[in-house]
Short mmCIF file of C-alpha atoms in Angstrom, two decimals:
data_model
loop_
_atom_site.label_atom_id
_atom_site.label_comp_id
_atom_site.label_asym_id
_atom_site.label_seq_id
_atom_site.Cartn_x
_atom_site.Cartn_y
_atom_site.Cartn_z
CA UNK O 220 -23.06 -10.00 1.94
CA UNK O 221 -19.82 -7.72 2.53
CA UNK O 222 -20.16 -4.92 5.02
CA UNK O 223 -17.49 -3.03 3.14
CA UNK O 224 -17.04 -0.71 0.29
CA UNK O 225 -14.80 -1.91 -2.62
CA UNK O 226 -11.09 -1.48 -1.78
CA UNK O 227 -10.42 -0.53 -5.44
CA UNK O 228 -11.88 1.85 -7.76
CA UNK O 229 -11.54 2.31 -11.80
CA UNK O 230 -9.82 5.74 -12.70
CA UNK O 231 -9.01 7.34 -15.97
CA UNK O 232 -5.42 8.28 -16.47
CA UNK O 233 -3.20 9.81 -19.29
CA UNK O 234 -0.24 7.12 -19.72
CA UNK O 235 2.76 8.80 -20.90
CA UNK O 236 5.52 6.36 -22.52
CA UNK O 237 8.06 6.75 -24.90
CA UNK O 238 5.70 6.24 -27.72
CA UNK O 239 3.48 9.31 -26.47
CA UNK O 240 0.58 10.22 -24.45
CA UNK O 241 -2.80 8.02 -24.22
CA UNK O 242 -5.91 8.06 -22.30
CA UNK O 243 -6.40 4.67 -20.53
CA UNK O 244 -8.48 2.94 -17.88
CA UNK O 245 -6.42 2.05 -14.55
CA UNK O 246 -7.39 0.93 -11.06
CA UNK O 247 -6.47 2.73 -7.78
CA UNK O 248 -6.48 1.77 -4.19
CA UNK O 249 -9.46 3.24 -2.35
CA UNK O 250 -8.69 5.53 0.39
CA UNK O 251 -11.72 6.71 2.60
CA UNK O 252 -12.05 8.02 6.06
CA UNK O 253 -13.51 5.45 8.77
CA UNK O 254 -15.05 7.23 12.00
CA UNK O 255 -14.72 5.24 14.73
CA UNK O 256 -17.40 5.98 17.34
CA UNK O 257 -17.69 4.89 20.89
CA UNK O 258 -21.23 4.14 22.23
CA UNK O 259 -22.60 6.33 19.03
CA UNK O 260 -20.30 9.25 19.62
CA UNK O 261 -17.23 10.19 17.35
CA UNK O 262 -14.12 9.35 18.83
CA UNK O 263 -11.51 9.31 15.76
CA UNK O 264 -11.28 9.21 11.93
CA UNK O 265 -8.75 6.94 10.21
CA UNK O 266 -7.96 7.37 6.58
CA UNK O 267 -7.99 3.75 5.49
CA UNK O 268 -8.95 1.25 2.56
CA UNK O 269 -12.15 -0.10 2.94
CA UNK O 270 -12.34 -3.71 4.17
CA UNK O 271 -12.00 -5.29 7.69
CA UNK O 272 -13.31 -2.27 9.28
CA UNK O 273 -14.30 -3.96 12.48
CA UNK O 274 -11.09 -5.43 12.63
CA UNK O 275 -9.34 -1.91 12.24
CA UNK O 276 -11.50 -0.48 14.74
CA UNK O 277 -10.40 -3.14 17.44
CA UNK O 278 -7.00 -3.13 16.54
CA UNK O 279 -6.62 0.59 16.52
CA UNK O 280 -8.53 0.97 20.11
CA UNK O 281 -5.93 -1.73 21.46
CA UNK O 282 -2.97 0.32 20.21
CA UNK O 283 -4.53 3.37 21.57
CA UNK O 284 -4.96 2.00 24.91
CA UNK O 285 -8.64 2.51 24.66
CA UNK O 286 -9.03 -1.45 25.43
CA UNK O 287 -6.56 -3.95 26.96
CA UNK O 288 -8.06 -7.32 25.74
CA UNK O 289 -11.07 -8.88 24.23
CA UNK O 290 -13.10 -8.52 27.53
CA UNK O 291 -13.09 -4.81 27.07
CA UNK O 292 -14.83 -4.88 23.70
CA UNK O 293 -18.68 -5.35 23.37
CA UNK O 294 -20.41 -5.10 19.83
CA UNK O 295 -18.24 -3.62 16.99
CA UNK O 296 -20.70 -2.85 14.14
CA UNK O 297 -20.96 -0.88 11.02
CA UNK O 298 -23.55 2.08 11.18
CA UNK O 299 -25.73 2.63 8.27
CA UNK O 300 -27.10 5.93 7.11
CA UNK O 301 -30.72 5.65 6.77
CA UNK O 302 -30.48 7.82 3.49
CA UNK O 303 -27.04 6.24 2.11
CA UNK O 304 -27.25 2.55 2.45
CA UNK O 305 -24.09 2.06 0.71
CA UNK O 306 -21.84 4.35 3.02
CA UNK O 307 -19.87 2.09 5.55
CA UNK O 308 -17.53 4.46 6.82
CA UNK O 309 -18.75 4.63 10.43
CA UNK O 310 -18.06 1.63 12.85
CA UNK O 311 -19.50 2.14 16.42
CA UNK O 312 -17.94 0.19 19.21
CA UNK O 313 -19.51 -0.67 22.62
CA UNK O 314 -17.04 -0.85 25.57
CA UNK O 315 -17.42 -3.14 28.51
CA UNK O 316 -16.05 -3.21 32.08
CA UNK O 317 -13.22 -0.93 32.73
CA UNK O 318 -12.78 0.64 29.22
CA UNK O 319 -16.44 1.49 29.54
CA UNK O 320 -16.05 3.28 32.80
CA UNK O 321 -13.29 5.22 31.28
CA UNK O 322 -15.74 6.61 28.47
CA UNK O 323 -15.88 10.11 29.50
CA UNK O 324 -12.33 10.73 29.67
CA UNK O 325 -12.07 8.82 26.29
CA UNK O 326 -14.30 11.03 24.65
CA UNK O 327 -12.96 14.06 26.09
CA UNK O 328 -9.60 13.34 24.25
CA UNK O 329 -11.02 12.45 21.00
CA UNK O 330 -8.91 13.08 17.79
CA UNK O 331 -9.19 14.17 14.45
CA UNK O 332 -12.73 14.06 14.25
CA UNK O 333 -14.31 16.41 11.50
CA UNK O 334 -16.92 18.84 12.89
CA UNK O 335 -19.04 18.07 9.93
CA UNK O 336 -19.12 14.49 10.35
CA UNK O 337 -22.38 12.51 10.28
CA UNK O 338 -22.96 8.98 9.61
CA UNK O 339 -22.74 9.82 6.21
CA UNK O 340 -19.03 10.61 6.47
CA UNK O 341 -17.08 10.04 3.36
CA UNK O 342 -14.31 11.15 1.22
CA UNK O 343 -16.74 13.85 -0.38
CA UNK O 344 -17.20 15.04 3.25
CA UNK O 345 -13.44 15.41 3.91
CA UNK O 346 -12.96 17.14 0.54
CA UNK O 347 -15.64 19.64 1.07
CA UNK O 348 -14.20 20.43 4.73
CA UNK O 349 -10.89 21.25 3.30
CA UNK O 350 -12.47 23.27 0.65
CA UNK O 351 -13.42 25.82 3.16
CA UNK O 352 -9.73 26.42 3.83
CA UNK O 353 -8.27 26.50 0.26
CA UNK O 354 -9.45 27.54 -3.25
CA UNK O 355 -8.62 25.63 -6.27
CA UNK O 356 -5.24 26.36 -7.79
CA UNK O 357 -4.99 28.21 -11.38
CA UNK O 358 -2.55 26.84 -13.76
CA UNK O 359 0.22 29.74 -14.07
CA UNK O 360 2.85 27.69 -15.82
CA UNK O 361 3.78 24.64 -17.60
CA UNK O 362 6.54 21.90 -17.35
CA UNK O 363 8.51 20.24 -20.05
CA UNK O 364 7.94 16.35 -20.07
CA UNK O 365 11.93 16.15 -20.01
CA UNK O 366 12.36 17.99 -17.05
CA UNK O 367 9.59 16.43 -15.03
CA UNK O 368 10.76 12.97 -15.84
CA UNK O 369 14.24 13.58 -14.23
CA UNK O 370 13.04 14.73 -11.16
CA UNK O 371 12.57 11.41 -9.52
CA UNK O 372 16.32 10.93 -10.24
CA UNK O 373 17.29 14.20 -9.03
CA UNK O 374 15.52 13.57 -5.63
CA UNK O 375 17.19 10.23 -5.30
CA UNK O 376 20.56 11.71 -5.87
CA UNK O 377 19.94 13.88 -2.78
CA UNK O 378 19.09 11.24 -0.22
CA UNK O 379 22.38 10.65 1.36
CA UNK O 380 20.66 9.30 4.78
CA UNK O 381 18.60 6.61 2.60
CA UNK O 382 22.01 5.60 1.00
CA UNK O 383 23.07 4.76 4.59
CA UNK O 384 20.09 3.49 6.33
CA UNK O 385 17.45 2.49 3.48
CA UNK O 386 14.98 3.79 5.84
CA UNK O 387 13.88 7.16 4.98
CA UNK O 388 11.26 8.79 2.88
CA UNK O 389 12.04 12.02 1.07
CA UNK O 390 10.34 14.99 -0.36
CA UNK O 391 11.78 17.88 -2.46
CA UNK O 392 10.41 21.16 -4.20
CA UNK O 393 11.44 21.90 -7.80
CA UNK O 394 10.76 24.99 -9.82
CA UNK O 395 9.27 24.24 -13.12
CA UNK O 396 12.60 25.02 -14.59
CA UNK O 397 13.92 22.04 -12.86
CA UNK O 398 15.91 23.77 -9.90
CA UNK O 399 15.75 22.08 -6.46
CA UNK O 400 14.73 24.72 -3.92
CA UNK O 401 14.12 22.38 -0.95
CA UNK O 402 14.73 18.87 0.04
CA UNK O 403 14.27 16.90 3.25
CA UNK O 404 14.56 13.02 4.42
CA UNK O 405 12.53 11.66 7.28
CA UNK O 406 11.08 8.42 8.58
CA UNK O 407 7.73 9.82 8.11
CA UNK O 408 6.69 10.47 4.47
CA UNK O 409 4.34 13.44 5.63
CA UNK O 410 7.14 14.89 7.75
CA UNK O 411 9.25 15.11 4.52
CA UNK O 412 6.55 17.17 2.92
CA UNK O 413 6.10 19.42 5.90
CA UNK O 414 9.77 20.09 6.35
CA UNK O 415 10.26 21.20 2.53
CA UNK O 416 6.78 23.10 2.77
CA UNK O 417 7.80 24.75 6.17
CA UNK O 418 11.20 25.76 4.74
CA UNK O 419 9.37 27.84 1.86
CA UNK O 420 7.08 28.91 4.56
CA UNK O 421 9.72 30.49 6.94
CA UNK O 422 11.43 31.93 3.85
CA UNK O 423 7.91 33.61 2.97
CA UNK O 424 7.97 32.03 -0.53
CA UNK O 425 4.24 30.43 -0.44
CA UNK O 426 2.27 30.13 -2.44
CA UNK O 427 4.01 27.58 -4.80
CA UNK O 428 2.08 27.51 -7.93
CA UNK O 429 5.22 27.19 -10.21
CA UNK O 430 6.94 24.26 -8.27
CA UNK O 431 6.68 20.48 -8.34
CA UNK O 432 6.35 18.72 -5.22
CA UNK O 433 8.39 15.43 -5.61
CA UNK O 434 7.73 12.50 -3.23
CA UNK O 435 9.74 9.27 -2.95
CA UNK O 436 6.69 6.94 -2.22
CA UNK O 437 2.87 6.87 -2.81
CA UNK O 438 0.45 9.84 -2.76
CA UNK O 439 -2.25 9.90 -0.35
CA UNK O 440 -5.01 12.16 0.60
CA UNK O 441 -2.73 13.76 3.12
CA UNK O 442 0.06 14.42 0.86
CA UNK O 443 -2.30 16.18 -1.78
CA UNK O 444 -3.71 18.33 1.16
CA UNK O 445 -0.38 19.52 2.20
CA UNK O 446 0.51 20.47 -1.43
CA UNK O 447 -2.80 22.51 -1.82
CA UNK O 448 -2.63 24.37 1.46
CA UNK O 449 1.01 25.30 0.19
CA UNK O 450 -0.30 26.31 -3.30
CA UNK O 451 1.90 23.65 -5.19
CA UNK O 452 0.51 23.13 -8.64
CA UNK O 453 2.02 19.73 -9.62
CA UNK O 454 2.89 16.50 -7.40
CA UNK O 455 5.17 13.98 -8.89
CA UNK O 456 5.25 10.67 -7.07
CA UNK O 457 7.44 7.61 -7.57
CA UNK O 458 4.57 5.13 -6.60
CA UNK O 459 0.90 5.20 -6.84
CA UNK O 460 -1.74 7.75 -5.81
CA UNK O 461 -4.92 6.55 -3.74
CA UNK O 462 -8.39 7.21 -4.74
CA UNK O 463 -8.94 9.94 -2.64
CA UNK O 464 -5.42 11.62 -3.60
CA UNK O 465 -6.81 11.84 -6.92
CA UNK O 466 -10.28 13.01 -6.25
CA UNK O 467 -8.73 15.90 -4.27
CA UNK O 468 -6.24 16.78 -6.89
CA UNK O 469 -9.10 17.08 -9.32
CA UNK O 470 -10.97 19.46 -6.68
CA UNK O 471 -7.58 21.39 -6.06
CA UNK O 472 -6.73 22.15 -9.43
CA UNK O 473 -3.37 20.21 -8.77
CA UNK O 474 -1.72 18.09 -11.37
CA UNK O 475 -1.14 14.67 -10.06
CA UNK O 476 1.79 12.48 -11.42
CA UNK O 477 2.46 8.98 -10.58
CA UNK O 478 4.58 5.93 -11.17
CA UNK O 479 7.16 8.61 -12.45
CA UNK O 480 10.03 6.49 -13.75
CA UNK O 481 12.70 7.13 -16.45
CA UNK O 482 10.67 5.47 -19.13
CA UNK O 483 7.39 7.38 -18.41
CA UNK O 484 4.80 8.16 -16.01
CA UNK O 485 1.01 8.37 -15.46
CA UNK O 486 -1.07 11.47 -14.87
CA UNK O 487 -4.17 11.51 -12.73
CA UNK O 488 -5.44 14.97 -13.12
CA UNK O 489 -4.96 18.38 -14.81
CA UNK O 490 -2.65 17.01 -17.57
CA UNK O 491 -2.61 20.82 -18.98
CA UNK O 492 0.42 21.76 -17.12
CA UNK O 493 2.49 19.11 -18.62
CA UNK O 494 4.08 19.80 -22.09
CA UNK O 495 3.54 16.13 -23.44
CA UNK Z 18 26.31 24.87 14.98
CA UNK Z 19 23.45 22.75 14.32
CA UNK Z 20 20.33 22.69 16.41
CA UNK Z 21 19.46 19.09 15.70
CA UNK Z 22 20.33 15.56 16.78
CA UNK Z 23 21.86 13.34 14.38
CA UNK Z 24 19.63 11.88 11.94
CA UNK Z 25 21.26 8.42 11.82
CA UNK Z 26 22.76 6.20 14.55
CA UNK Z 27 25.12 3.15 14.70
CA UNK Z 28 23.51 -0.10 15.65
CA UNK Z 29 24.82 -3.49 16.26
CA UNK Z 30 23.04 -6.29 13.96
CA UNK Z 31 23.22 -9.84 13.50
CA UNK Z 32 23.57 -10.15 9.69
CA UNK Z 33 22.36 -13.46 8.35
CA UNK Z 34 23.45 -14.58 4.78
CA UNK Z 35 24.07 -17.83 3.00
CA UNK Z 36 27.17 -17.92 4.55
CA UNK Z 37 26.22 -17.85 8.26
CA UNK Z 38 25.41 -15.33 10.82
CA UNK Z 39 27.71 -12.75 12.00
CA UNK Z 40 27.66 -9.54 14.20
CA UNK Z 41 28.13 -6.30 12.49
CA UNK Z 42 27.91 -2.64 12.65
CA UNK Z 43 25.11 -0.95 10.64
CA UNK Z 44 23.46 2.46 10.73
CA UNK Z 45 19.90 3.28 11.32
CA UNK Z 46 17.63 6.13 10.71
CA UNK Z 47 16.95 8.01 13.95
CA UNK Z 48 13.34 8.47 14.88
CA UNK Z 49 12.50 10.41 17.86
CA UNK Z 50 9.27 12.55 19.06
CA UNK Z 51 9.29 16.17 18.32
CA UNK Z 52 6.95 18.22 20.71
CA UNK Z 53 5.49 21.07 19.04
CA UNK Z 54 4.42 23.80 21.48
CA UNK Z 55 2.50 26.91 21.18
CA UNK Z 56 3.31 29.66 23.17
CA UNK Z 57 5.32 27.34 25.48
CA UNK Z 58 2.34 24.91 25.89
CA UNK Z 59 2.22 21.46 24.56
CA UNK Z 60 0.36 21.20 21.30
CA UNK Z 61 1.40 18.08 19.32
CA UNK Z 62 4.00 15.39 19.40
CA UNK Z 63 5.28 14.12 16.01
CA UNK Z 64 7.45 11.04 15.42
CA UNK Z 65 10.27 12.26 13.10
CA UNK Z 66 13.92 12.14 12.02
CA UNK Z 67 15.69 15.02 13.83
CA UNK Z 68 16.90 17.82 11.44
CA UNK Z 69 14.68 20.86 10.01
CA UNK Z 70 12.57 20.77 12.94
CA UNK Z 71 11.59 24.42 12.71
CA UNK Z 72 10.45 23.76 9.11
CA UNK Z 73 8.74 20.69 10.13
CA UNK Z 74 7.06 22.59 12.86
CA UNK Z 75 5.98 25.30 10.38
CA UNK Z 76 4.80 22.90 7.68
CA UNK Z 77 2.93 20.85 10.06
CA UNK Z 78 1.01 23.91 11.69
CA UNK Z 79 0.16 25.17 8.15
CA UNK Z 80 -1.30 21.60 7.17
CA UNK Z 81 -3.10 21.55 10.46
CA UNK Z 82 -4.75 24.79 9.68
CA UNK Z 83 -3.21 26.60 12.65
CA UNK Z 84 -1.54 29.01 10.47
CA UNK Z 85 -2.55 30.01 7.09
CA UNK Z 86 0.58 31.91 6.06
CA UNK Z 87 3.72 33.22 7.16
CA UNK Z 88 2.44 36.35 8.82
CA UNK Z 89 0.52 34.13 11.36
CA UNK Z 90 3.97 33.10 12.44
CA UNK Z 91 6.37 34.87 15.11
CA UNK Z 92 9.24 33.05 16.58
CA UNK Z 93 9.63 29.44 15.98
CA UNK Z 94 12.49 28.20 18.13
CA UNK Z 95 14.07 24.84 19.63
CA UNK Z 96 13.55 24.70 23.47
CA UNK Z 97 16.66 23.50 25.55
CA UNK Z 98 16.29 21.88 28.77
CA UNK Z 99 18.64 23.14 31.25
CA UNK Z 100 19.61 19.96 32.44
CA UNK Z 101 19.91 18.06 28.99
CA UNK Z 102 21.49 20.63 26.65
CA UNK Z 103 21.85 17.98 23.80
CA UNK Z 104 18.06 17.33 23.90
CA UNK Z 105 16.55 19.19 20.97
CA UNK Z 106 13.04 17.42 20.72
CA UNK Z 107 10.90 20.44 21.49
CA UNK Z 108 10.04 23.34 19.12
CA UNK Z 109 8.16 26.45 20.59
CA UNK Z 110 6.21 28.53 18.18
CA UNK Z 111 4.69 31.86 18.82
CA UNK Z 112 1.71 32.95 16.78
CA UNK Z 113 0.94 36.14 15.57
CA UNK Z 114 -2.51 38.03 14.46
CA UNK Z 115 -5.61 35.89 13.78
CA UNK Z 116 -3.83 32.58 14.61
CA UNK Z 117 -2.67 34.02 18.06
CA UNK Z 118 -6.32 34.81 18.74
CA UNK Z 119 -7.40 31.28 18.23
CA UNK Z 120 -4.63 29.90 20.67
CA UNK Z 121 -7.27 29.01 23.60
CA UNK Z 122 -9.35 26.93 21.13
CA UNK Z 123 -6.13 25.45 19.48
CA UNK Z 124 -4.81 24.17 22.80
CA UNK Z 125 -8.04 22.76 23.82
CA UNK Z 126 -8.07 20.33 20.68
CA UNK Z 127 -4.10 19.59 21.11
CA UNK Z 128 -3.23 15.91 20.09
CA UNK Z 129 -1.30 13.04 20.99
CA UNK Z 130 0.50 14.90 23.82
CA UNK Z 131 2.17 12.74 26.32
CA UNK Z 132 0.90 13.34 29.63
CA UNK Z 133 4.70 12.87 30.93
CA UNK Z 134 6.04 15.11 28.54
CA UNK Z 135 8.67 17.65 29.82
CA UNK Z 136 11.29 19.87 27.99
CA UNK Z 137 13.28 16.63 28.11
CA UNK Z 138 11.04 14.68 25.97
CA UNK Z 139 12.98 11.93 24.01
CA UNK Z 140 12.53 8.62 22.83
CA UNK Z 141 13.57 7.27 26.46
CA UNK Z 142 10.42 8.77 27.69
CA UNK Z 143 7.97 7.64 24.93
CA UNK Z 144 9.40 4.01 25.83
CA UNK Z 145 8.80 4.45 29.50
CA UNK Z 146 5.32 5.77 28.98
CA UNK Z 147 4.56 2.57 26.96
CA UNK Z 148 6.22 0.48 29.71
CA UNK Z 149 3.43 1.34 32.06
CA UNK Z 150 0.91 -0.43 29.81
CA UNK Z 151 2.83 -3.39 28.59
CA UNK Z 152 5.30 -5.83 30.15
CA UNK Z 153 8.39 -7.23 28.36
CA UNK Z 154 7.44 -10.50 26.42
CA UNK Z 155 9.18 -13.72 27.24
CA UNK Z 156 10.64 -16.20 24.78
CA UNK Z 157 8.16 -19.12 24.58
CA UNK Z 158 9.21 -20.54 20.95
CA UNK Z 159 11.69 -20.49 18.09
CA UNK Z 160 11.44 -20.11 14.29
CA UNK Z 161 13.60 -21.94 11.94
CA UNK Z 162 15.41 -19.92 9.69
CA UNK Z 163 14.13 -21.52 6.60
CA UNK Z 164 10.54 -20.79 7.63
CA UNK Z 165 11.14 -17.16 8.67
CA UNK Z 166 12.97 -16.48 5.34
CA UNK Z 167 10.06 -17.33 3.12
CA UNK Z 168 7.55 -15.22 5.11
CA UNK Z 169 8.08 -12.11 2.92
CA UNK Z 170 7.28 -13.79 -0.24
CA UNK Z 171 4.33 -15.69 1.43
CA UNK Z 172 2.93 -12.24 2.24
CA UNK Z 173 3.60 -10.88 -1.28
CA UNK Z 174 1.91 -13.91 -2.77
CA UNK Z 175 -1.24 -12.74 -0.92
CA UNK Z 176 -1.55 -9.17 -1.90
CA UNK Z 177 -4.13 -9.10 -4.82
CA UNK Z 178 -5.03 -5.30 -4.44
CA UNK Z 179 -1.15 -4.56 -4.64
CA UNK Z 180 -1.13 -6.43 -7.86
CA UNK Z 181 -3.92 -4.35 -9.33
CA UNK Z 182 -3.03 -0.96 -7.91
CA UNK Z 183 0.68 -1.01 -6.61
CA UNK Z 184 -0.62 1.27 -3.70
CA UNK Z 185 -1.12 -0.91 -0.95
CA UNK Z 186 0.79 -1.91 2.37
CA UNK Z 187 0.39 -5.23 3.68
CA UNK Z 188 0.76 -6.80 6.93
CA UNK Z 189 0.08 -10.78 7.86
CA UNK Z 190 0.35 -12.87 11.27
CA UNK Z 191 2.02 -16.25 10.82
CA UNK Z 192 2.63 -18.71 13.16
CA UNK Z 193 6.14 -19.83 14.11
CA UNK Z 194 5.34 -23.00 12.16
CA UNK Z 195 4.84 -20.66 9.14
CA UNK Z 196 0.95 -21.08 8.87
CA UNK Z 197 -0.98 -17.59 7.87
CA UNK Z 198 -3.50 -16.82 10.09
CA UNK Z 199 -4.24 -13.20 9.05
CA UNK Z 200 -3.55 -11.06 6.25
CA UNK Z 201 -4.64 -7.23 5.38
CA UNK Z 202 -3.89 -4.78 2.83
CA UNK Z 203 -4.42 -0.98 3.32
CA UNK Z 204 -3.03 2.27 1.96
CA UNK Z 205 -1.92 2.96 5.52
CA UNK Z 206 0.74 0.62 7.11
CA UNK Z 207 -0.36 1.16 10.55
CA UNK Z 208 -4.03 0.32 9.68
CA UNK Z 209 -2.65 -3.21 8.00
CA UNK Z 210 -1.12 -4.01 11.18
CA UNK Z 211 -4.39 -2.88 13.39
CA UNK Z 212 -6.55 -5.03 10.74
CA UNK Z 213 -4.58 -8.20 11.66
CA UNK Z 214 -4.15 -7.70 15.16
CA UNK Z 215 -7.89 -6.53 15.43
CA UNK Z 216 -9.05 -9.75 13.68
CA UNK Z 217 -6.92 -11.88 16.19
CA UNK Z 218 -8.51 -9.64 19.09
CA UNK Z 219 -11.87 -10.23 17.97
CA UNK Z 220 -11.38 -13.94 17.70
CA UNK Z 221 -9.82 -13.72 21.34
CA UNK Z 222 -6.60 -15.08 20.10
CA UNK Z 223 -4.37 -12.53 21.95
CA UNK Z 224 -1.54 -12.59 23.20
CA UNK Z 225 0.41 -13.65 19.98
CA UNK Z 226 3.65 -14.81 21.56
CA UNK Z 227 4.20 -17.54 19.05
CA UNK Z 228 3.44 -15.54 16.08
CA UNK Z 229 5.49 -13.58 13.57
CA UNK Z 230 3.92 -10.17 12.07
CA UNK Z 231 5.29 -9.57 8.77
CA UNK Z 232 5.14 -6.13 7.33
CA UNK Z 233 5.61 -4.97 3.65
CA UNK Z 234 7.63 -2.03 4.49
CA UNK Z 235 9.81 -0.40 7.13
CA UNK Z 236 9.42 -1.08 10.92
CA UNK Z 237 8.68 2.24 13.01
CA UNK Z 238 8.01 2.85 16.56
CA UNK Z 239 4.52 2.59 15.90
CA UNK Z 240 4.51 -0.70 14.19
CA UNK Z 241 6.49 -2.23 17.11
CA UNK Z 242 4.13 -0.58 19.86
CA UNK Z 243 1.35 -2.14 18.20
CA UNK Z 244 2.94 -5.55 18.14
CA UNK Z 245 4.14 -5.40 21.62
CA UNK Z 246 0.58 -4.50 22.96
CA UNK Z 247 -0.70 -7.52 20.81
CA UNK Z 248 2.00 -9.58 22.51
CA UNK Z 249 3.70 -10.53 19.18
CA UNK Z 250 7.10 -11.95 19.61
CA UNK Z 251 8.77 -11.40 16.21
CA UNK Z 252 8.43 -8.77 13.65
CA UNK Z 253 9.56 -9.59 10.28
CA UNK Z 254 9.83 -6.34 7.86
CA UNK Z 255 11.07 -6.29 4.24
CA UNK Z 256 12.53 -2.78 4.91
CA UNK Z 257 14.71 -1.01 7.52
CA UNK Z 258 13.59 -0.30 11.15
CA UNK Z 259 14.20 3.12 12.71
CA UNK Z 260 16.35 3.58 15.79
CA UNK Z 261 13.35 4.00 18.17
CA UNK Z 262 11.75 0.81 16.74
CA UNK Z 263 15.09 -1.04 17.47
CA UNK Z 264 15.09 0.52 20.93
CA UNK Z 265 11.60 -0.38 21.64
CA UNK Z 266 12.06 -3.80 20.42
CA UNK Z 267 14.98 -4.41 22.88
CA UNK Z 268 12.87 -3.19 25.70
CA UNK Z 269 9.71 -5.14 24.75
CA UNK Z 270 11.30 -8.60 24.36
CA UNK Z 271 10.76 -8.57 20.50
CA UNK Z 272 12.63 -10.16 17.88
CA UNK Z 273 12.88 -7.57 15.35
CA UNK Z 274 14.03 -8.45 11.75
CA UNK Z 275 14.67 -6.29 8.95
CA UNK Z 276 15.87 -6.26 5.10
CA UNK Z 277 14.05 -9.68 5.10
CA UNK Z 278 14.88 -11.01 1.56
CA UNK Z 279 15.51 -14.49 0.00
CA UNK Z 280 19.20 -14.28 0.58
CA UNK Z 281 19.13 -13.47 4.08
CA UNK Z 282 18.10 -10.79 6.69
CA UNK Z 283 19.29 -8.62 9.51
CA UNK Z 284 18.48 -9.22 13.38
CA UNK Z 285 18.27 -5.93 15.39
CA UNK Z 286 17.02 -7.57 18.64
CA UNK Z 287 16.49 -10.73 20.89
CA UNK Z 288 18.05 -13.22 18.12
CA UNK Z 289 17.51 -16.05 20.56
CA UNK Z 290 14.10 -16.83 19.03
CA UNK Z 291 15.58 -17.71 15.59
CA UNK Z 292 17.21 -21.16 14.72
CA UNK Z 293 20.15 -19.79 12.92
#
């Protein structure tokens, strides 16, 4: 019997092609938080695809310097919530030897742990924690399909560093009239988003309801979170979204577009902002 | 005058094509740590491409919930080291109003700050900090060009979730004889690496000198760090490496391969492990 949640989930999308817009079933990669505990105490939360959670926890602790070799590692176990037996988003790790001796110091430096986390941590809890900081966005303008569809190419045409190195993600903000107001390239996808949002923040142009955030890659929970906190109404990604990105976009009132290509795109939430 | 380091850097590579192996000049995207300070005190370190650093800091602080709007933000300035005027890897932020009142609480929760960080923080310091935890790897075996070259396709053939969702990164470990010993898919590239390394750790098969880590995307500092701590001798990435990934691979004694395609690949460090 598997200890893991499924790594994929059925989603309902609007697929837009040359022949029109149609509701369809699709499949999204699951993104859910994994809480890593040390001796039953919260240490870190990792956004991951369920599966090989014990391996993920072990590899993560090695890279973080918590353990140096297998001898530092005792039991590595999924923790089950008595009321939610299907929730497997917590792995508890027992350390041995020198690593165990450092436990108090390690727990003092614990990272990214949601204060609301319990053994029932899940994407639902993650979204609820964010809801305390932001309210759902209202639809204040719509974008023409023709404008939306050319934004990925407009982004691509503004990536001089990618042209030279093949190594950079990009993010840009466009108005719903299709005007580019900010663009950034970075080795980190999240950084590129922070840079364009930060520019608008420094220019005192937030919130960005009537803007589209275009990203060169996939959309994860974190990309949607950043868009929401900046009040961006529409996200247009060249690649696929994760399950948690879709769930969060629904809650946030954000129109989430994925697989944006010259021939068409998929809409995962709030299609009412698009003139299809 | 720009406040930023260059976002790209010349590198020397070995380009391997059907016609042989040749030394060439190439260009890599720069990855360097940016330290974000609050009122002159370390708060976070972000691995980023230099450029729009003030914007990055502002956007990052918004997403982290440190600030809620532009009114919370006072001066956002690069900090210059008196002895290293070209080092611009620190941005100091002054908060206002409610955000400033939360400063002690924010600094208590500061994240990922290298204990050695000074106003001269740079990739060099980052690598030196890691050198206290790991020693350079020795060349203990070589891999045939023909085996290395088919590994990306072998990885791709083992990605069932990507086939269904188009949304997952993958990492795998192969022996230098070309046998796949671990594979994982995840929405997070780093997670996929942690999962395969963690599996080998749990199986007590570390260090992995005579193994190749194959990743579906780019190689960043963090990927090379994870490989080093697991003792992996060779990294083979389908896309480009960052400057810091290259520098770290040199120091770690790791053979770093990028742009691995059926027609050839680039070698960024320690080509002696490859039978060209």
